[in-house]
Coordinates of C-alpha atoms and ligand atoms in Angstrom, one line a residue:
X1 CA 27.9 22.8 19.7
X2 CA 28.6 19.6 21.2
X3 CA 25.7 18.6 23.7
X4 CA 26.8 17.1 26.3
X5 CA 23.5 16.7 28.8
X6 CA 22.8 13.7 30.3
X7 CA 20.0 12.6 27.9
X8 CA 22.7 12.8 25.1
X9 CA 24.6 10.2 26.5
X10 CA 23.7 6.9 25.3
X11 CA 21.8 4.6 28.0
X12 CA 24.0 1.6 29.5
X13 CA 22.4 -1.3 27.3
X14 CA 21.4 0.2 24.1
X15 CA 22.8 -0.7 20.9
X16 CA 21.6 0.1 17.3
X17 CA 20.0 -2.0 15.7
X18 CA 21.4 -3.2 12.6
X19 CA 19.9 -4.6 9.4
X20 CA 21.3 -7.4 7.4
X21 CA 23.2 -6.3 4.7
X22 CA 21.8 -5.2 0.9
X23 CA 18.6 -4.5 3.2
X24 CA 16.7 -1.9 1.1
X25 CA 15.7 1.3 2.6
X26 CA 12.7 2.2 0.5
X27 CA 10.0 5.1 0.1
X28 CA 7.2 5.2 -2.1
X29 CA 4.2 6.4 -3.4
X30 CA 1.7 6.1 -6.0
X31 CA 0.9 7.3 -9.6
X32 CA -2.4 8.8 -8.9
X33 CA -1.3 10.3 -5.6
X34 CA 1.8 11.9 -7.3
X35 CA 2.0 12.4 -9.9
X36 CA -0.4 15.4 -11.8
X37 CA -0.7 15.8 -15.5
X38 CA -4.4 14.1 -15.9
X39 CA -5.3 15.0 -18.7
X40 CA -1.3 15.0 -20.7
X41 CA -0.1 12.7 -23.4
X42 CA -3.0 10.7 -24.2
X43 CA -3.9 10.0 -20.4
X44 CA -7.8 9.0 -19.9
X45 CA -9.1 9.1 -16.8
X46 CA -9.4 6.3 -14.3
X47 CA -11.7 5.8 -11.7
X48 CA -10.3 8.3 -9.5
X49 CA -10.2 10.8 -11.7
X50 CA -14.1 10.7 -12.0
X51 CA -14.5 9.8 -8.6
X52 CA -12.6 12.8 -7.3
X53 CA -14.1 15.1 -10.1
X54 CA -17.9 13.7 -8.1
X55 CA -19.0 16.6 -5.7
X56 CA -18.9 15.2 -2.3
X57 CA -16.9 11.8 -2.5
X58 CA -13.3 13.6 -1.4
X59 CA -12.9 16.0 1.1
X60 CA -12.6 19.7 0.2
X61 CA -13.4 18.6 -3.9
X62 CA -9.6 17.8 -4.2
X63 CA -8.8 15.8 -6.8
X64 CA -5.2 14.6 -8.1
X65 CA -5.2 16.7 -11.9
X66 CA -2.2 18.2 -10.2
X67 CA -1.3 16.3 -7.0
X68 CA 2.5 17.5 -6.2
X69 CA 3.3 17.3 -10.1
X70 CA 5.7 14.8 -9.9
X71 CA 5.4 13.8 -13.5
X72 CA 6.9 16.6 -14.2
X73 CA 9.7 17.2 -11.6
X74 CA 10.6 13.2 -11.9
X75 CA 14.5 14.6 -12.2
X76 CA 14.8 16.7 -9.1
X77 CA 12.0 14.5 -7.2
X78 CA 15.1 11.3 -7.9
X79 CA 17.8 13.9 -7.1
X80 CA 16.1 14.8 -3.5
X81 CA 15.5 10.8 -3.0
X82 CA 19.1 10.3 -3.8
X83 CA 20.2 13.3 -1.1
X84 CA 18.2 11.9 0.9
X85 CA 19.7 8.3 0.7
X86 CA 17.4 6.2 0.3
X87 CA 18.1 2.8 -1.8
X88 CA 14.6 1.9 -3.5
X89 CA 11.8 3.6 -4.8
X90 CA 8.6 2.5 -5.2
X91 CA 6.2 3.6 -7.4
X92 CA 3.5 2.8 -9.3
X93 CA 2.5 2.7 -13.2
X94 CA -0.6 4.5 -13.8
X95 CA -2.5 2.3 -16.3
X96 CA -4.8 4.5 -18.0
X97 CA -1.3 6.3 -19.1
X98 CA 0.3 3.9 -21.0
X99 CA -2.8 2.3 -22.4
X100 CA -5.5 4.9 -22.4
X101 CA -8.3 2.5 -22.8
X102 CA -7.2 -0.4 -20.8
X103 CA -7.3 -2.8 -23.5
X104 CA -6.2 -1.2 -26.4
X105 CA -2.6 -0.8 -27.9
X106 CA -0.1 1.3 -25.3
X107 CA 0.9 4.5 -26.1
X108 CA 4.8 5.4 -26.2
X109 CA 4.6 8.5 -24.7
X110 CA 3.3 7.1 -21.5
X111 CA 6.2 4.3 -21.2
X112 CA 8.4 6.5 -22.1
X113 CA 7.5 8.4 -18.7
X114 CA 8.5 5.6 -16.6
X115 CA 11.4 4.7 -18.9
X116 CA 13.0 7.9 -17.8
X117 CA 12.3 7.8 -13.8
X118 CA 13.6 4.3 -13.9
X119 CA 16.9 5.7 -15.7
X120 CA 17.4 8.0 -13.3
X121 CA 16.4 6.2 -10.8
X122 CA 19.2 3.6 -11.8
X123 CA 22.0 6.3 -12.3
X124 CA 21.8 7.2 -8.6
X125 CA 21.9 3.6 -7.4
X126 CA 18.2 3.4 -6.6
X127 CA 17.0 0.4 -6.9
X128 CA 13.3 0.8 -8.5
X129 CA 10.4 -1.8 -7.3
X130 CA 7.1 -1.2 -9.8
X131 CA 3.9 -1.3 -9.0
X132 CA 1.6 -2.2 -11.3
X133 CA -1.6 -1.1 -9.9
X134 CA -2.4 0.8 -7.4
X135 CA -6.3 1.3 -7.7
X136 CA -6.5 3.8 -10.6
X137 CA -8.0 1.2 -13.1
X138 CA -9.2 3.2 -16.8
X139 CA -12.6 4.0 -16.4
X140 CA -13.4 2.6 -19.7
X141 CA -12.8 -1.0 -18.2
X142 CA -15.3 0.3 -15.1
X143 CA -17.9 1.3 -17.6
X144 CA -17.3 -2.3 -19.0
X145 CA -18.1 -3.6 -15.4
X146 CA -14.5 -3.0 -13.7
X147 CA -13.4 -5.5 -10.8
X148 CA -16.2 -7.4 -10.4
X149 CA -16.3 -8.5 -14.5
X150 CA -14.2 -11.3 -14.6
X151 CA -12.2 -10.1 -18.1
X152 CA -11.0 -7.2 -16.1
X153 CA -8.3 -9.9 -14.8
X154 CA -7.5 -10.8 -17.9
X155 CA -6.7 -7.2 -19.5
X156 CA -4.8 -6.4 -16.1
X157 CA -2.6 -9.4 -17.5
X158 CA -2.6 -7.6 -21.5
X159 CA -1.5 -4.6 -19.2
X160 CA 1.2 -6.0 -17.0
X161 CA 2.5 -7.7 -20.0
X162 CA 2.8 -4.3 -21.9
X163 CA 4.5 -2.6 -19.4
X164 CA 6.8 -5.8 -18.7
X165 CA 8.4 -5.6 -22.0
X166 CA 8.7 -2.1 -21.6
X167 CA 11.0 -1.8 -18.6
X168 CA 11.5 -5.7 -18.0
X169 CA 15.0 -4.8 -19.0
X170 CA 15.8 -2.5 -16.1
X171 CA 13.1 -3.2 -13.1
X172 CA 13.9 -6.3 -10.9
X173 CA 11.2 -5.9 -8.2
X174 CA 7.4 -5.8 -9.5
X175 CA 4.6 -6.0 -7.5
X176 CA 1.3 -6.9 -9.7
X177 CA -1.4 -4.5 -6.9
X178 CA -1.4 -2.6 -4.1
X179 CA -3.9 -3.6 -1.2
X180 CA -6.7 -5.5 -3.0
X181 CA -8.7 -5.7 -0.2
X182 CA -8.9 -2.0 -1.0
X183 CA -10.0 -1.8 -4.4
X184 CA -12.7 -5.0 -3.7
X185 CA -14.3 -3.6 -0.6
X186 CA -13.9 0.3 -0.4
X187 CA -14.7 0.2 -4.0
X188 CA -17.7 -1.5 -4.2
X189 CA -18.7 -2.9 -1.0
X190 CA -19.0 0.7 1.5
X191 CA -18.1 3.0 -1.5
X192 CA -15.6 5.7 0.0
X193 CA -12.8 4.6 -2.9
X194 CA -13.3 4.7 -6.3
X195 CA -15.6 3.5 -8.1
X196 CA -17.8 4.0 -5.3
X197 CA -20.3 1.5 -5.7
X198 CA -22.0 -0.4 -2.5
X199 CA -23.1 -3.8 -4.0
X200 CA -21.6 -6.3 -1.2
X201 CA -21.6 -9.6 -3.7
X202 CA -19.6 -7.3 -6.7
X203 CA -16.9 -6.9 -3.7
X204 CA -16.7 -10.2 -3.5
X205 CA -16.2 -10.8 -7.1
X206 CA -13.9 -8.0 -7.0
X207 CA -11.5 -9.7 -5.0
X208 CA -11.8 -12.7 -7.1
X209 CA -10.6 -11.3 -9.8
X210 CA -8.5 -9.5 -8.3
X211 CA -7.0 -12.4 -7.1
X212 CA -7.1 -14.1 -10.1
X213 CA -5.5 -10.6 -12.2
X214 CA -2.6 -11.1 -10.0
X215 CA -1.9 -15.0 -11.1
X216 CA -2.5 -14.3 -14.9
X217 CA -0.5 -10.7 -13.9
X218 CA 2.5 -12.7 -12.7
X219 CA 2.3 -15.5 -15.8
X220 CA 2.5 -12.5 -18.3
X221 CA 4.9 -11.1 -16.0
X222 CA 7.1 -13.9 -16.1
X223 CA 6.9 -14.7 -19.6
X224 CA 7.9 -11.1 -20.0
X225 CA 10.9 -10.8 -17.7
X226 CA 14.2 -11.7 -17.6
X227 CA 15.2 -14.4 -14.7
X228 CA 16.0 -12.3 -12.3
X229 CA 12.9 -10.4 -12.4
X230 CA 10.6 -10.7 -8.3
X231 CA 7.2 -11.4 -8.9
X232 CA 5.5 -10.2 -5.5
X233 CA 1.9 -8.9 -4.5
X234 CA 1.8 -5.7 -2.0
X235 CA -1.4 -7.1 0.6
X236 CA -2.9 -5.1 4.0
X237 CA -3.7 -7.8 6.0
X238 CA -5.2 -6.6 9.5
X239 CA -3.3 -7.3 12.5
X240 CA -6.6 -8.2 14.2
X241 CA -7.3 -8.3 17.7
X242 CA -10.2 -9.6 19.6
X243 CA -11.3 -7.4 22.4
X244 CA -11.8 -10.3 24.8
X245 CA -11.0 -13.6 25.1
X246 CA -14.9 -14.7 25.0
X247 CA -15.6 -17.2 22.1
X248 CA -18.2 -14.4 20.6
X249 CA -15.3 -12.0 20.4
X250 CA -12.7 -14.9 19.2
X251 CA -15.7 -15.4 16.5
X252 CA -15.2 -11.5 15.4
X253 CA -11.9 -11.4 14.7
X254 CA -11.3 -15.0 13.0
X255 CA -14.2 -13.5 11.0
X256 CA -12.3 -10.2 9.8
X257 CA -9.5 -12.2 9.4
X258 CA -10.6 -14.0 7.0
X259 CA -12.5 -11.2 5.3
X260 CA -9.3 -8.8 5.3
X261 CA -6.1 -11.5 4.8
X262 CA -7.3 -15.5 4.1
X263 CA -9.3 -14.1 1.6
X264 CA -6.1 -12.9 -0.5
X265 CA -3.9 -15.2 1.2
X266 CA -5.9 -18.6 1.0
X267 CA -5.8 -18.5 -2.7
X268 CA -2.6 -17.1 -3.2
X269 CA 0.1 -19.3 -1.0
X270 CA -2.2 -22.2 -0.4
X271 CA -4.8 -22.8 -3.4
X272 CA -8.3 -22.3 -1.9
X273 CA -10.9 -19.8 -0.2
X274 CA -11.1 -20.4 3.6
X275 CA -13.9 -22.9 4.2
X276 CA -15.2 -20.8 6.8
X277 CA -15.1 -17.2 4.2
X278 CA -17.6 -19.6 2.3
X279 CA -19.4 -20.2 5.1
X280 CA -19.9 -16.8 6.3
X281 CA -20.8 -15.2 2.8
X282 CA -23.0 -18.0 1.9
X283 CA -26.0 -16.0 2.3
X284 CA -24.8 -13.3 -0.2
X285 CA -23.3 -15.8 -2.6
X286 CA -22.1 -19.3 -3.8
X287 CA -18.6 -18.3 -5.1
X288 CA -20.0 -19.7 -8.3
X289 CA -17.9 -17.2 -9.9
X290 CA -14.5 -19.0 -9.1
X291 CA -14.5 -21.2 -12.1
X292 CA -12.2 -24.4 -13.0
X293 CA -8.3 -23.8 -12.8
X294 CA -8.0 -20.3 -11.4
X295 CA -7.1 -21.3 -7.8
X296 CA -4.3 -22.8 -9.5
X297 CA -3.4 -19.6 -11.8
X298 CA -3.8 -17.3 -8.8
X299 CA -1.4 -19.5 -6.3
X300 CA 1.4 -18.7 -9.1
X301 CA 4.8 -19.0 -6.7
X302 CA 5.5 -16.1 -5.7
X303 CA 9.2 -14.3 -5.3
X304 CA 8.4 -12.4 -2.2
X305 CA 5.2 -11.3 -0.3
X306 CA 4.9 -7.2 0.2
X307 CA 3.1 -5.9 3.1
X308 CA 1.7 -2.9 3.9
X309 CA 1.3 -1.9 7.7
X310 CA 0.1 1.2 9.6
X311 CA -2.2 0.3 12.7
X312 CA -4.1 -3.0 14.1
X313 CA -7.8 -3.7 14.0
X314 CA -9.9 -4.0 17.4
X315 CA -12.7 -6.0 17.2
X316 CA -15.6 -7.3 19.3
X317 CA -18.8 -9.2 18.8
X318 CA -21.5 -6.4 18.3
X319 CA -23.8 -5.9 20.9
X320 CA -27.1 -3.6 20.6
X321 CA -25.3 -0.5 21.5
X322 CA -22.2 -1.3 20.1
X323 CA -20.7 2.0 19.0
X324 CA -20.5 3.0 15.2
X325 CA -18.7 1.0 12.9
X326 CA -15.5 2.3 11.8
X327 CA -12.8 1.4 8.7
X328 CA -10.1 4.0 9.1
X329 CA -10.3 4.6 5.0
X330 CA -13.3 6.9 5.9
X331 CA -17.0 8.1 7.1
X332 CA -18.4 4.8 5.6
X333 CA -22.3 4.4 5.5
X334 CA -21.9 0.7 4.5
X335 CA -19.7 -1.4 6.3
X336 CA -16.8 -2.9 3.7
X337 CA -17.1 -6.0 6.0
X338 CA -19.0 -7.9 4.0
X339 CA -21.1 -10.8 5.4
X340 CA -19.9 -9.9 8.9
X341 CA -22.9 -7.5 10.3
X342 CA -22.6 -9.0 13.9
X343 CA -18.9 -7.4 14.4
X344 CA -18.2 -3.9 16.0
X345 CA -14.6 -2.1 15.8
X346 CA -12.8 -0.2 18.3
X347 CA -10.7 2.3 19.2
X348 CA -7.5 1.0 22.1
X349 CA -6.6 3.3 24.1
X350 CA -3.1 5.0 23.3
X351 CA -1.8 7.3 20.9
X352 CA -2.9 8.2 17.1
X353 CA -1.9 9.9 14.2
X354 CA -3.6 12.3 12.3
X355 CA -5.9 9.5 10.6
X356 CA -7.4 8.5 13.8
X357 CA -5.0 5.1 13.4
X358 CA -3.9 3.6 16.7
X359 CA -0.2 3.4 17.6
X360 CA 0.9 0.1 17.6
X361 CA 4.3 -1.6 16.4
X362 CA 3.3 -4.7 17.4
X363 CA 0.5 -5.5 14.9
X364 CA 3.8 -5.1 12.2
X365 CA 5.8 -7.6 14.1
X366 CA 3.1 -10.2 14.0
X367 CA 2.4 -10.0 10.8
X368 CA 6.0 -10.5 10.0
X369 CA 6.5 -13.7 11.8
X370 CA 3.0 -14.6 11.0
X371 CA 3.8 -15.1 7.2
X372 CA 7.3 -16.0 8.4
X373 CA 5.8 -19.1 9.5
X374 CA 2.7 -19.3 7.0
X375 CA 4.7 -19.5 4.1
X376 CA 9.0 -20.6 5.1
X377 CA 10.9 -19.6 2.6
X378 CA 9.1 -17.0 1.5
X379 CA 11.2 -13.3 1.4
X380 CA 8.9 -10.7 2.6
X381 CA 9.5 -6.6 1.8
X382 CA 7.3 -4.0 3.8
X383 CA 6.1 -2.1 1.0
X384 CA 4.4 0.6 3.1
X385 CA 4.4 2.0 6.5
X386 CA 4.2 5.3 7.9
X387 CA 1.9 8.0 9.5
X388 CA 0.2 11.3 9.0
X389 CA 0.8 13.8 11.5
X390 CA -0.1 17.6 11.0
X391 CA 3.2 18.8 10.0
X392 CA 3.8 22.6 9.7
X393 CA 6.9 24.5 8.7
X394 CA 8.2 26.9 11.7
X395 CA 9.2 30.5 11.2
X396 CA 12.7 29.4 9.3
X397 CA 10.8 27.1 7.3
X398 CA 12.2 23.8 8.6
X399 CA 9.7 20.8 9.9
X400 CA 10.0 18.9 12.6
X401 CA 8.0 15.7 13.1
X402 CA 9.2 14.2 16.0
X403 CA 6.6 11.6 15.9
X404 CA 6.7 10.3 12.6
X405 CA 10.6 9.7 13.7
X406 CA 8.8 8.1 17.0
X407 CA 6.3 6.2 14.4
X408 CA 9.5 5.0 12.2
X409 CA 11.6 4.0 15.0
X410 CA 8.8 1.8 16.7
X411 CA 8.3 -0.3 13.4
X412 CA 11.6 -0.6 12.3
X413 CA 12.4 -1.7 15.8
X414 CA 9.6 -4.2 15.2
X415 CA 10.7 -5.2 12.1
X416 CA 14.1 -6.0 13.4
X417 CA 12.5 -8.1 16.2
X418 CA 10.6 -9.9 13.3
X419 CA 13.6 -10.3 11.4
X420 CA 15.6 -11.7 14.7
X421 CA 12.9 -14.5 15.4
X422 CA 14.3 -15.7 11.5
X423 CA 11.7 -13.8 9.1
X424 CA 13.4 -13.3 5.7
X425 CA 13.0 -9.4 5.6
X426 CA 14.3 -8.1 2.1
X427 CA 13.4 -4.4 2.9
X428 CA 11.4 -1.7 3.8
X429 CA 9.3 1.2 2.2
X430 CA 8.5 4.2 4.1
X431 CA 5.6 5.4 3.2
X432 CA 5.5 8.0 1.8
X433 CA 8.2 10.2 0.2
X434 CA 6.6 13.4 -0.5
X435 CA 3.0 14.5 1.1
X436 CA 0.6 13.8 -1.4
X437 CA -3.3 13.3 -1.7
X438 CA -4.4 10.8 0.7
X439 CA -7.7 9.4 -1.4
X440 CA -10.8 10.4 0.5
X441 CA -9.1 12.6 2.3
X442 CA -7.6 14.4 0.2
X443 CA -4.8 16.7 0.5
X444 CA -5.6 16.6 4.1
X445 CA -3.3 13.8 5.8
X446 CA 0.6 14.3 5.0
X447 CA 2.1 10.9 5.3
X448 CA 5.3 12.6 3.6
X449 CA 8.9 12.4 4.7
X450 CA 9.4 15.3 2.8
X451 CA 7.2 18.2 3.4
X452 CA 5.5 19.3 0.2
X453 CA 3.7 23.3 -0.1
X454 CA 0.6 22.5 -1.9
X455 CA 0.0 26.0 -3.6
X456 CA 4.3 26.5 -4.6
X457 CA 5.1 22.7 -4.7
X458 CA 8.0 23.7 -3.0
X459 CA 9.6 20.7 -1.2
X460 CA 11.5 20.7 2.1
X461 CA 12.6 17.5 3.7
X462 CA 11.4 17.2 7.4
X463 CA 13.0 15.7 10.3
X464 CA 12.2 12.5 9.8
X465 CA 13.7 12.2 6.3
X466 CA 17.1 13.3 7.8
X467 CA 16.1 11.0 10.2
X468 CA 15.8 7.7 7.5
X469 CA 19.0 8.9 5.4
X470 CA 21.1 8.2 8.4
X471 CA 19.2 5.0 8.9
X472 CA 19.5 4.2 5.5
X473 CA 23.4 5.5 5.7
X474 CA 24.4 3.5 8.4
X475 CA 22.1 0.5 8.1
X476 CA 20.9 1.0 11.4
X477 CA 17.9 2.0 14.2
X478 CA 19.5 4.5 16.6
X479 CA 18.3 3.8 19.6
X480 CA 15.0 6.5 20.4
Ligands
LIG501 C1 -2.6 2.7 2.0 C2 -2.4 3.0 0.5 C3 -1.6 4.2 0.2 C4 -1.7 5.3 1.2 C5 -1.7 4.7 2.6 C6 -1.8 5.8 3.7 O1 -3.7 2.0 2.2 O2 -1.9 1.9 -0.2 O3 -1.8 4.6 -1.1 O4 -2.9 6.0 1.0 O5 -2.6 3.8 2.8

């Protein structure tokens, strides 16, 4: 029926916004989130695994033995992507699957696994973008000490190396981890990811050598892949804003800056630690641990800069009844803000989604021209936005998630401001494709654009995935 109402006619001065073209319309997800199949052809488990399987460290006792058993619907997952129009996927390798004890020889069966997706991925035109880890590290190599041990960086390059030869020949776009700042200070400074340990100076070490996995990462990736093969790194850096003006508040947020993005980005595009990082941690630690010649491996050029995006950070200096400290990963009794006790985080006013994650476009935009301007040249991907909301089918079955769309359009719109004031944009990956399980949380959140039954694994797309094909069709933001 043709609807002909006045709010269906298109408002005096709006236009679409159109992307440049060969822009990549992206989703993704990750293995441990996705995929199932824990304990099949010679998988060992990773820190999730055993984290997950620990009474009390995710909600409801879910873990991801099954997740939505992507492994082993990878054909009609791609076919569903491919309905569904979208023009990359990104995904992630799960390490303990292709080598079961994270520094032993790789086992076929697991390579094989992604050798498929990426062939199907390929013969429907999808353009696959691999990432290498996304925090399920082989709990063998946390026995031997995980993150903070400083060979952990060096098998991560054994590993990326492995899995470089394997699919060099067909991937393009790598990304060597997903959010470090995650797997340093959720990990092992307040505990609520895996491995759950709450030793502030082994986060700090952590993201060390994390840092420094991702420049020995990208020299075995290079030496692996042909030339066109994009060497990137998939960062959260916090859009933070100081509650105030006042210099103590000013103080708060250049602190968790540097704590959430110079840390990861000093190193990487400009060769050192922020002077004042050291300064504020130098109560916990000298940095000893950053030895000769690894500033220089981990500021290994990079192709392109991923970042990941869903809300901005609020931050004040604390004051005696400042309320309780919040992360937005979960009900943290250690702060992961290491070395910054004096700092309290807020809650703006305005509208959330179903993680309690302000609304906000505009952190995505200024993050976009900040690195824009941080690092010219640079091509920049956003390899994951998007929001939970608590999505329900109706009586017929169908889902609509009218604010996910509202979510989507916001940041896109943002993105194309961004993009407008001359940042070099590449793409963007909606986050996620399918509901899946959200870490501490479970099977809780859905962050899916397809709607996934947990007991039947049925899947149906929601609104907002009809929504993104036509995006992704056209190549352009209808107007809201
Ligand atoms: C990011 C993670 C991703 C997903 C989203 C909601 O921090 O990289 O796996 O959980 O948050």
């Amino acid at each position: 029926m043709a609807d002909t109402g006045p709010e269906a006619r298109p408002r005096p001065h709006s236009r679409p916004l159109r992307f440049p073209s060969g822009f990549l319309w992206g989703a993704a997800t990750s293995a441990y989130q996705v995929e199932g199949a824990a304990d099949e052809g010679g998988r060992t488990p990773s820190i999730w695994d055993t984290f997950s399987r620990t009474p009390g460290k995710v909600l409801g006792g879910d873990t991801g033995d099954v997740a939505v058993d992507h492994l082993h619907r990878l054909h009609e997952d791609v076919a569903l992507m491919a309905r569904l129009g979208v023009t990359a996927y990104r995904f992630s390798v799960s390490w303990p699957r292709v080598q079961p004890t994270g520094r032993g020889p790789a086992v076929q069966q697991g390579l094989d696994v992604y050798r498929r997706l990426v062939d199907d991925l390929l013969d429907h035109g999808i353009r696959p973008l691999l990432t290498l880890y996304h925090w399920d590290l082989p709990q063998e190599l946390e026995d031997a000490g995980g993150w903070p041990r400083r060979d952990t960086a060096r098998w991560f390059a054994d590993y990326a190396g492995i899995v470089a030869e394997a699919l060099g020949d067909r991937v393009d776009l790598w990304t060597t981890l997903n959010e470090p700042w995650c797997s340093a200070f959720l990990g092992y400074a307040s505990g609520v990811h895996a491995p759950g340990r709450t030793e502030p100076v082994a986060a700090l070490r952590a993201a060390h050598h994390l840092n420094l996995a991702h420049g020995l990462g990208a020299q075995a990736l290079r030496a692996a892949l042909p030339a066109r093969g994009q060497v990137m790194i998939s960062l959260n850096p916090s859009a933070v804003r100081a509650r105030t003006r006042s210099p103590q508040d000013l103080d708060a947020q250049r602190q968790v800056d540097a704590l959430s993005t110079r840390i990861f980005t000093g190193p990487l595009l400009h060769g050192a630690y922020p002077a004042d990082l050291l300064a504020d941690t130098a109560s916990l630690t000298d940095w000893s641990f950053v030895r000769d010649h690894d500033l220089a491996v981990i500021k290994h050029p990079l192709d392109a800069l991923g970042i990941n995006y869903y809300a901005p950070t609020v931050v004040s200096a604390a004051t005696d009844n400042a309320p309780p400290r919040q992360d937005g990963h979960g009900a943290a009794e250690r702060s992961p803000w290491v070395g910054a006790d004096r700092v309290a985080f807020h809650q703006p006013p305005g509208s959330r989604t179903e993680m309690g994650w302000s609304v906000d476009a505009s952190g995505l935009y200024d993050l976009l021209t900040r690195f824009h301007r941080e690092a010219p040249g640079l091509p920049l991907y956003v390899t994951e936005n998007g929001a939970a909301y608590d999505d329900r089918p109706n009586a017929e079955g169908d889902v609509h998630d009218p604010d996910r769309i509202a979510y989507l359009h916001a940041h896109l719109a943002a993105a194309h401001r961004a993009l407008q004031d001359g940042a070099d944009l590449r793409g963007y990956f909606l986050w996620s494709f399918l509901d899946n399980f959200e870490w501490a949380y479970g099977y809780s959140k859905r962050f899916g654009a397809v709607y996934v039954d947990f007991a039947t694994q049925r899947r149906t797309p929601k609104s907002s995935a009809h929504w993104y094909a036509r995006v992704a069709r056209t190549n352009e933001v209808p107007e809201p």
